[in-house]
CSV table of C-alpha atoms in Angstrom, one decimal:
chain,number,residue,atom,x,y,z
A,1,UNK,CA,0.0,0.0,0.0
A,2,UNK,CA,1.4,3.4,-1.3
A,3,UNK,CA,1.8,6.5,1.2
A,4,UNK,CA,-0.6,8.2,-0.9
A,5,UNK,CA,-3.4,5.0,-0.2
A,6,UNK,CA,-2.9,4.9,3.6
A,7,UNK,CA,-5.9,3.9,5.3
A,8,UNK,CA,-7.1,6.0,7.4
A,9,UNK,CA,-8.7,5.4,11.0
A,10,UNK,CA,-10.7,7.0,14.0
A,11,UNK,CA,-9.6,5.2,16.7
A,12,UNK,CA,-11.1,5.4,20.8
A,13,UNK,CA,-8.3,5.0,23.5
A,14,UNK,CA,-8.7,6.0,27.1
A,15,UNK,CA,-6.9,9.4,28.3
A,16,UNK,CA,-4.2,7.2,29.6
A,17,UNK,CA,-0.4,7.5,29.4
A,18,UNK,CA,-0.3,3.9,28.0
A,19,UNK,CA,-2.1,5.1,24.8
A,20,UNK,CA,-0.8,8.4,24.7
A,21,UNK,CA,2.0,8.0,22.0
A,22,UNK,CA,-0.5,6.7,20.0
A,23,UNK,CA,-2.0,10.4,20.3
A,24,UNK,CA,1.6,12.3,19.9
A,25,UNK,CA,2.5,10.6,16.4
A,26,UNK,CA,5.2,8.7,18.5
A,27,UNK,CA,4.0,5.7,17.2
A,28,UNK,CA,3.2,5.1,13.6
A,29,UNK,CA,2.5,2.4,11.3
A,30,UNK,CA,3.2,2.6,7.3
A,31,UNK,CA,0.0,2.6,5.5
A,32,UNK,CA,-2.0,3.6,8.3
A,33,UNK,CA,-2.6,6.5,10.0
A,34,UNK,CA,-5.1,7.6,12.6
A,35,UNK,CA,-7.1,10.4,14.8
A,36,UNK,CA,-7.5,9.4,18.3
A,37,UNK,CA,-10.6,10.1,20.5
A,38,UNK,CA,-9.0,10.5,24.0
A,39,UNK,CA,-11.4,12.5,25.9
A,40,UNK,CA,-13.7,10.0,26.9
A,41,UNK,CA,-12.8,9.0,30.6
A,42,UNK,CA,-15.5,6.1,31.5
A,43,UNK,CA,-15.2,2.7,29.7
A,44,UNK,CA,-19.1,2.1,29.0
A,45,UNK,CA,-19.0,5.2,27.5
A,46,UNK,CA,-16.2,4.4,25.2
A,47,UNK,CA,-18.4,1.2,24.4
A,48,UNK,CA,-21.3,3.3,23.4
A,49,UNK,CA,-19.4,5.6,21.6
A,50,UNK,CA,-17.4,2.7,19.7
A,51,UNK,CA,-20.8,1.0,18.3
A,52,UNK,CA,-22.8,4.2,17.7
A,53,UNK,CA,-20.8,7.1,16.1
A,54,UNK,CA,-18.6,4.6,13.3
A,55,UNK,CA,-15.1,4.3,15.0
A,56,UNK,CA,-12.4,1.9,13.2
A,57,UNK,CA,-11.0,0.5,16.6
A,58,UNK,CA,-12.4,1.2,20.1
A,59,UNK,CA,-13.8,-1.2,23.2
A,60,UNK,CA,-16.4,-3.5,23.8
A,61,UNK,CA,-17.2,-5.0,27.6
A,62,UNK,CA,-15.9,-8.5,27.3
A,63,UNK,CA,-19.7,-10.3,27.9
A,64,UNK,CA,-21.8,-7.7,24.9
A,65,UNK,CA,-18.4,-8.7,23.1
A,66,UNK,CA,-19.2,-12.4,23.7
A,67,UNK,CA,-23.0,-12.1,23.4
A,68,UNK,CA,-22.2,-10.6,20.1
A,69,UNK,CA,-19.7,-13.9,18.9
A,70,UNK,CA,-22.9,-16.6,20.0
A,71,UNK,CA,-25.2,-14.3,18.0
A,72,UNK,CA,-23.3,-15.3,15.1
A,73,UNK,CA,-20.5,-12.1,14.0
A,74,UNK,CA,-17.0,-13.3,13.4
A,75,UNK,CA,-14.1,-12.1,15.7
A,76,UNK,CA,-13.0,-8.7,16.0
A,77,UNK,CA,-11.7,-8.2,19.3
A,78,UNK,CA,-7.5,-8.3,19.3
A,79,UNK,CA,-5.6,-8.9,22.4
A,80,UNK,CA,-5.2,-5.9,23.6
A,81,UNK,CA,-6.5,-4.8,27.4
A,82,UNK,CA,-6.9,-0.7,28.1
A,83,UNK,CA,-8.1,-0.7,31.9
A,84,UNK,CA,-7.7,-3.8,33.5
A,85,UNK,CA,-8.7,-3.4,37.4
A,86,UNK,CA,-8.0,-5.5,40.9
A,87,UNK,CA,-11.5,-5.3,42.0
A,88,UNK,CA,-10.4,-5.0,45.4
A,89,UNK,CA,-10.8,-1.3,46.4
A,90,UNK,CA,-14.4,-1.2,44.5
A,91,UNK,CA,-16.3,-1.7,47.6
A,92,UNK,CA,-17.2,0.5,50.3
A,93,UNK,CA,-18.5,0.1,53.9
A,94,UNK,CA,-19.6,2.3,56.9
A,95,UNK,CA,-16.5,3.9,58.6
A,96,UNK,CA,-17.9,2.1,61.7
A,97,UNK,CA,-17.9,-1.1,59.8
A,98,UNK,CA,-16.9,-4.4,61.4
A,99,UNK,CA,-15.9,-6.0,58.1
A,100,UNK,CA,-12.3,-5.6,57.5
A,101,UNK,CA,-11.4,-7.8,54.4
A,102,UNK,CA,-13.8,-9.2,51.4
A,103,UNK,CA,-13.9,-12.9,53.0
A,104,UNK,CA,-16.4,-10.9,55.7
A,105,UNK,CA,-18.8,-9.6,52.9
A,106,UNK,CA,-20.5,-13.8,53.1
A,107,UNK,CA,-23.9,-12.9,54.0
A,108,UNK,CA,-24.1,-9.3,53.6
A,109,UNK,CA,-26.4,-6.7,51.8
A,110,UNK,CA,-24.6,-5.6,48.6
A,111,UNK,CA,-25.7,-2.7,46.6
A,112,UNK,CA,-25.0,-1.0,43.1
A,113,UNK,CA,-26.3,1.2,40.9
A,114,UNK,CA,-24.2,-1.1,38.2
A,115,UNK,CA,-25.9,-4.3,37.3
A,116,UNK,CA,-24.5,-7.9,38.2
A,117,UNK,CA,-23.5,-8.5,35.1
A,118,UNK,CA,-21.9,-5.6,34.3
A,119,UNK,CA,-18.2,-5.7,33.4
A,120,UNK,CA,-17.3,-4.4,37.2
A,121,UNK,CA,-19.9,-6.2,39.1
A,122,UNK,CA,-19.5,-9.4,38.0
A,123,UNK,CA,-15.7,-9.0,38.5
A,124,UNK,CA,-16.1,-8.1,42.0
A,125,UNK,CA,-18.7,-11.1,42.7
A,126,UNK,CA,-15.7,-13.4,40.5
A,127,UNK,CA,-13.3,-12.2,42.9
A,128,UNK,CA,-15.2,-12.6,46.0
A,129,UNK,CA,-15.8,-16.1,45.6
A,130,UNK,CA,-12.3,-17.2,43.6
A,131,UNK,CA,-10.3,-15.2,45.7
A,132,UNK,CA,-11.8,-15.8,49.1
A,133,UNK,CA,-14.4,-18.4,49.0
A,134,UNK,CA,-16.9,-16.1,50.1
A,135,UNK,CA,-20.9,-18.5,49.4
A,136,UNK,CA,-22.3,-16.4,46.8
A,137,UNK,CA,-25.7,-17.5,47.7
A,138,UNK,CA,-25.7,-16.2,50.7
A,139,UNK,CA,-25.1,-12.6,49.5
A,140,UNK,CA,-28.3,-10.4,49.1
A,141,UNK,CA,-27.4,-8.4,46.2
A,142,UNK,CA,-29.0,-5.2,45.6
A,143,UNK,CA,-28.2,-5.0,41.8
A,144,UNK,CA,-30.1,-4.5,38.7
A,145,UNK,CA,-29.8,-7.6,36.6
A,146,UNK,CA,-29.2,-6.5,33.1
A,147,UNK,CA,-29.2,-8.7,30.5
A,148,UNK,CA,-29.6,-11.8,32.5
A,149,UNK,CA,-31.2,-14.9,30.2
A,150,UNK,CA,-31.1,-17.0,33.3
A,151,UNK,CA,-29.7,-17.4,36.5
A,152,UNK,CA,-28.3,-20.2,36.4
A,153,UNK,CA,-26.6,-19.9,40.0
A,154,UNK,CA,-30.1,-18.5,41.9
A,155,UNK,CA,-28.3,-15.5,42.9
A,156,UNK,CA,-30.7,-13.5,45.6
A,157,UNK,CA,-31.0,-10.6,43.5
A,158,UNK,CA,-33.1,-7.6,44.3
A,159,UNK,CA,-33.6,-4.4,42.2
A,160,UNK,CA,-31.1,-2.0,43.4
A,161,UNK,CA,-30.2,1.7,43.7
A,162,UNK,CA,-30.2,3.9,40.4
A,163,UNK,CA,-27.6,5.9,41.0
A,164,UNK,CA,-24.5,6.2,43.7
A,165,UNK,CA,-25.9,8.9,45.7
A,166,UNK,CA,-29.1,7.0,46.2
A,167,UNK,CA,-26.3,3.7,47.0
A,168,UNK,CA,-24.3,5.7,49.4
A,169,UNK,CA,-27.6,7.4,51.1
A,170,UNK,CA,-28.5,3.4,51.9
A,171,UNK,CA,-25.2,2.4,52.8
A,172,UNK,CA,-24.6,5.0,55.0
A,173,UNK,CA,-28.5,4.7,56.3
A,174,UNK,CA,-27.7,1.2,57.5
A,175,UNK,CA,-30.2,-0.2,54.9
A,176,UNK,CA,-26.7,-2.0,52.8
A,177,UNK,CA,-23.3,-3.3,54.0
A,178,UNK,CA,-21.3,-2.4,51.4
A,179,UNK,CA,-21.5,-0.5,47.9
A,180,UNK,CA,-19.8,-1.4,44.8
A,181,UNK,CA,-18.3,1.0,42.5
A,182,UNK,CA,-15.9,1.6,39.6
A,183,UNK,CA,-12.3,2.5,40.4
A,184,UNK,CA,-9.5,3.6,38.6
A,185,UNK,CA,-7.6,1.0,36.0
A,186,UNK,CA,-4.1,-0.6,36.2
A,187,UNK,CA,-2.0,0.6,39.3
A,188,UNK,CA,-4.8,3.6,40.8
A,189,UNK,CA,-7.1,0.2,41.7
A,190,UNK,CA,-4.2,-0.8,43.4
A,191,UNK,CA,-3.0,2.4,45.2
A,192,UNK,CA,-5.7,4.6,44.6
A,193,UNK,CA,-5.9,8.6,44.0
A,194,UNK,CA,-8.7,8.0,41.7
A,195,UNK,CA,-12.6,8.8,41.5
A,196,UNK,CA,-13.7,6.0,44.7
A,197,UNK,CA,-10.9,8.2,47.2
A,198,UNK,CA,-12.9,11.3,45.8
A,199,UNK,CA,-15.9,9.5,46.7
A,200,UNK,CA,-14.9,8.8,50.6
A,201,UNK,CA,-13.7,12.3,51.1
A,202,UNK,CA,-17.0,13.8,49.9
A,203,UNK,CA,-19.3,11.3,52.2
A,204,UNK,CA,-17.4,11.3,55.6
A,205,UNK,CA,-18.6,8.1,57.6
A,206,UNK,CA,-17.7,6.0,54.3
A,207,UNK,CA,-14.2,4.1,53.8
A,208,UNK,CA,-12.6,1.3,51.2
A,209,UNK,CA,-12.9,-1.8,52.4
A,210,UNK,CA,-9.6,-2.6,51.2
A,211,UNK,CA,-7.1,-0.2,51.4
A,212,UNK,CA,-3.4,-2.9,51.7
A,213,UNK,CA,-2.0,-3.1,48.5
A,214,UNK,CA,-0.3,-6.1,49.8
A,215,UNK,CA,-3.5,-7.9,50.2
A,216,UNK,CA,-4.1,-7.3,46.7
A,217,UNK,CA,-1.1,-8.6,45.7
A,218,UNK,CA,-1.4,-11.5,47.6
A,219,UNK,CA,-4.7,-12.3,46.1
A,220,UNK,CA,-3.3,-12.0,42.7
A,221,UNK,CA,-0.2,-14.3,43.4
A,222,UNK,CA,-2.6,-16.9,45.1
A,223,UNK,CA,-4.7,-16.8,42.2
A,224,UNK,CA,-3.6,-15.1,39.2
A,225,UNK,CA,-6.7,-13.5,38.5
A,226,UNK,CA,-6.7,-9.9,37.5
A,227,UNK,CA,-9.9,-9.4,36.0
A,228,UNK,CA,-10.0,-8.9,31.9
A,229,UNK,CA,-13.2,-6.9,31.4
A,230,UNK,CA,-13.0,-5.2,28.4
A,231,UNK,CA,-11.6,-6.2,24.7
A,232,UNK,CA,-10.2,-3.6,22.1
A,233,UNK,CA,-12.1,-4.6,19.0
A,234,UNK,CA,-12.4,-3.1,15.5
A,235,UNK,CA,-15.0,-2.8,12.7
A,236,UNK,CA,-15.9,-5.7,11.0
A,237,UNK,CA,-15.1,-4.1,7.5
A,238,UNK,CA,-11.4,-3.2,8.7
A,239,UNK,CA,-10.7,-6.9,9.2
A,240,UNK,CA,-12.2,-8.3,6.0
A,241,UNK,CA,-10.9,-5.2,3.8
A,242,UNK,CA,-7.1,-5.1,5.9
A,243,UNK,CA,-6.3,-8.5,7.0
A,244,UNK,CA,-2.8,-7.1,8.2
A,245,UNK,CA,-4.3,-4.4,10.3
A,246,UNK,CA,-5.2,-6.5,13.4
A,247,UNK,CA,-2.1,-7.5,13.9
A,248,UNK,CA,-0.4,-4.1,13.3
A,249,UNK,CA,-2.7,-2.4,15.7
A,250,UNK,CA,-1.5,-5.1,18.3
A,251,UNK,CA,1.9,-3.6,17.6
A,252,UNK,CA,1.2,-0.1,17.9
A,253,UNK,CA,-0.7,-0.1,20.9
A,254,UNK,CA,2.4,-2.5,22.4
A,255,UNK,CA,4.8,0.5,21.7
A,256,UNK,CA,2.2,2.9,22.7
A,257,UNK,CA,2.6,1.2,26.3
A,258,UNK,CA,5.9,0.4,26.3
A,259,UNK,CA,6.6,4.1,26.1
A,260,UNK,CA,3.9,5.0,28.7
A,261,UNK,CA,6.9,6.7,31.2
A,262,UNK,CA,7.2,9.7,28.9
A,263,UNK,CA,3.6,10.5,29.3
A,264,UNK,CA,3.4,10.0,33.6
A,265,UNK,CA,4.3,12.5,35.8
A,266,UNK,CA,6.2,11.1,38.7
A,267,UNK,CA,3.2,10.8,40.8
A,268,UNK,CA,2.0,8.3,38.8
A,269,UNK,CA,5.5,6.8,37.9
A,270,UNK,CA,6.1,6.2,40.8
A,271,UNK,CA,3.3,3.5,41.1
A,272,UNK,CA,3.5,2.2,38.2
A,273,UNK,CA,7.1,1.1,39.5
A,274,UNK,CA,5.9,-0.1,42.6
A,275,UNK,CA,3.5,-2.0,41.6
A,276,UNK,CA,5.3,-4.3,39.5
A,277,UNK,CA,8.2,-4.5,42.0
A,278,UNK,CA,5.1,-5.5,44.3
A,279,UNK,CA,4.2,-8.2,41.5
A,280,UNK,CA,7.7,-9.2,40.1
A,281,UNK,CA,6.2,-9.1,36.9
A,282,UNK,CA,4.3,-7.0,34.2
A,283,UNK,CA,0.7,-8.3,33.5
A,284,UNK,CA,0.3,-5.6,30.7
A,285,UNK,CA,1.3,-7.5,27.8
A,286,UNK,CA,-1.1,-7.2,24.7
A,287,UNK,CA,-1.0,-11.0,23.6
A,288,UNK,CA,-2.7,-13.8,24.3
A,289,UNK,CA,-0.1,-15.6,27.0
A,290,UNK,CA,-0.7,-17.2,30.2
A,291,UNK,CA,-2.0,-14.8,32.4
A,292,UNK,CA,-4.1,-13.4,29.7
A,293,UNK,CA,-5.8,-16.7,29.0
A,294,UNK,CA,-6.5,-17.6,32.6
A,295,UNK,CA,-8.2,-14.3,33.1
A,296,UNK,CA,-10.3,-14.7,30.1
A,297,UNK,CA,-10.8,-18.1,31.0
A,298,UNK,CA,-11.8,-17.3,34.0
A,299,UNK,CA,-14.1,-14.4,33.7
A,300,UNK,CA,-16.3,-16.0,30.8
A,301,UNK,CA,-16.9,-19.3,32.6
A,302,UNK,CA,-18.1,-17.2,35.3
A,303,UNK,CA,-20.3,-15.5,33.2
A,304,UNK,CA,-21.7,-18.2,31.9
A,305,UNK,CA,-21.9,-19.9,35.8
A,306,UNK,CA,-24.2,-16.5,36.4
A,307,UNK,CA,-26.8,-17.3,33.1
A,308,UNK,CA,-25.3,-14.1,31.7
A,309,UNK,CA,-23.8,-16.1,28.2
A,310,UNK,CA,-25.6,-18.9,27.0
A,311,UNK,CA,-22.3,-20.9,26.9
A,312,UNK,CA,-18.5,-20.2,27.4
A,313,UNK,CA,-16.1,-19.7,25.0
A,314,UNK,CA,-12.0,-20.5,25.0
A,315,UNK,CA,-9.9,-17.6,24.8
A,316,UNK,CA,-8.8,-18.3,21.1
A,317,UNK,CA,-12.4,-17.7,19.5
A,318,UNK,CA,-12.7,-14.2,21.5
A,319,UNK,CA,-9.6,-12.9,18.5
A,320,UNK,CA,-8.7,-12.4,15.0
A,321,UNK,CA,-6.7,-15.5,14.3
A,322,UNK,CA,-4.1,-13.3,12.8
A,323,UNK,CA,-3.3,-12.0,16.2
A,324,UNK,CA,-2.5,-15.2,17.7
A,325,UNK,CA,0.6,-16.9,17.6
């Protein structure tokens, strides 16, 4: 392909540093080039935005991605994973709580304004019972339940809250234990300084459950599970008219992180050191290796445990074959 036919795309990426050098022509790829949509900060709203306003590459959350796959439409997700989160510091409590770790939540009243099968709620539930064998039955879980075929595991599911307010107004009214909510992605669900700590200082009486990064950690070695919730997929036509592009988008957005440090300020350098000195090792490759594939594994069988997919997939049908090895 000549420099005069480059193909040209409109791309969605987070406002992270790990996509940034996509943004700042750092990265490039010949025949292709790009505009980048960076200003949209909330995942579900890059989802919305990549189905309904024509984007060449953006994010789907990794169930409507898979719902999408039994409904019949070939692969387009390629293994590459924006905002991957912990889903430890999601919940809060009272500040007079006496839970003090996630293996107390067994038997509590958990509320939400997201739904249990959305990307972070079912993540947290995964994590709950994987992580710390916390009896999902006996939970009373004040969630909405989406796009739920069946429930296959006969969750006790009420209607829940519809927005946080009205979740943190019933939390701190007594009338719920604990509240989920969304966190930060990569090392801020670990450490924090992200929209939850914002959260806790605007609603004194409210805390994080989980505040030890080493506890995190230590679920993560005992398991290897850090939750894979969303896929980076691409229009269907851009696969069937570019068969090379999948794979070259894997490339650019693996430069595009590998040269994240020039785009943190030391703040945030800072833990993004940490935390993989705290994890002697970097679960941020875009590929489909080990970790990737027990995380996937993982989070679809649960799905499909919940009656949220009507069966499970392996990890290899979620891509375009050309990005596998």
């Amino acid at each position: 392909m000549t420099e005069q036919a480059a193909r040209h795309l409109r791309i969605v990426v987070p406002p992270a540093a790990w996509t940034a050098a996509m943004e700042d022509g750092s990265v490039q790829v010949p025949g292709l080039t790009w505009e980048t949509a960076a200003h949209i900060a909330h995942a579900p709203e890059r989802f919305v935005a990549t189905r309904e306003q024509a984007y060449d590459v953006g994010e789907n959350g990794l169930r409507r991605y898979i719902i999408d796959l039994l409904d019949g439409a070939p692969p387009t997700a390629i293994p590459v994973f924006f905002s991957r989160e912990y889903m430890h510091r999601n919940l809060l409590v009272r500040e007079d709580s006496p839970l003090s770790g996630l293996a107390d939540l067994a038997g509590k009243r958990i509320g939400s304004r997201l739904t249990v099968v959305s990307g972070t709620g079912a993540a947290v539930l995964m994590m709950l019972e994987q992580a710390y064998g916390v009896d999902l039955l006996s939970l009373k879980l004040h969630m909405d339940v989406g796009r739920f075929p069946t429930n296959r595991m006969g969750l006790d599911m009420q209607p829940g809250p519809e927005t946080d307010d009205v979740a943190l107004s019933q939390l701190l009214g007594g009338d719920l234990d604990a509240v989920i909510m969304t966190t930060g992605p990569r090392y801020y669900s670990l450490f924090g300084g992200d929209g939850i700590d914002d959260v806790v200082a605007a609603h004194p009486g409210l805390r994080t459950l989980v505040t030890e990064p080493d506890v995190i950690v230590d679920a993560y070695r005992r398991t290897g599970l850090y939750p894979i919730s969303d896929v980076v997929v691409l229009r269907r036509e851009l696969v069937d008219e570019a068969p090379e592009a999948p794979a070259q988008l894997v490339d650019a957005f693996s430069r595009a992180n590998a040269l994240a440090g020039r785009h943190r300020d030391a703040d945030e350098q800072r833990m993004a050191d940490r935390e993989l000195a705290l994890l002697d090792r970097d679960p941020y490759g875009y590929e489909l290796g080990p970790d990737q594939r027990l995380n996937l594994k993982a989070y679809t069988d649960f799905f499909y445990r919940m009656g949220a997919i009507e069966r499970p997939l392996e990890p290899e049908e979620l891509f375009v074959p050309s990005t596998l090895p």
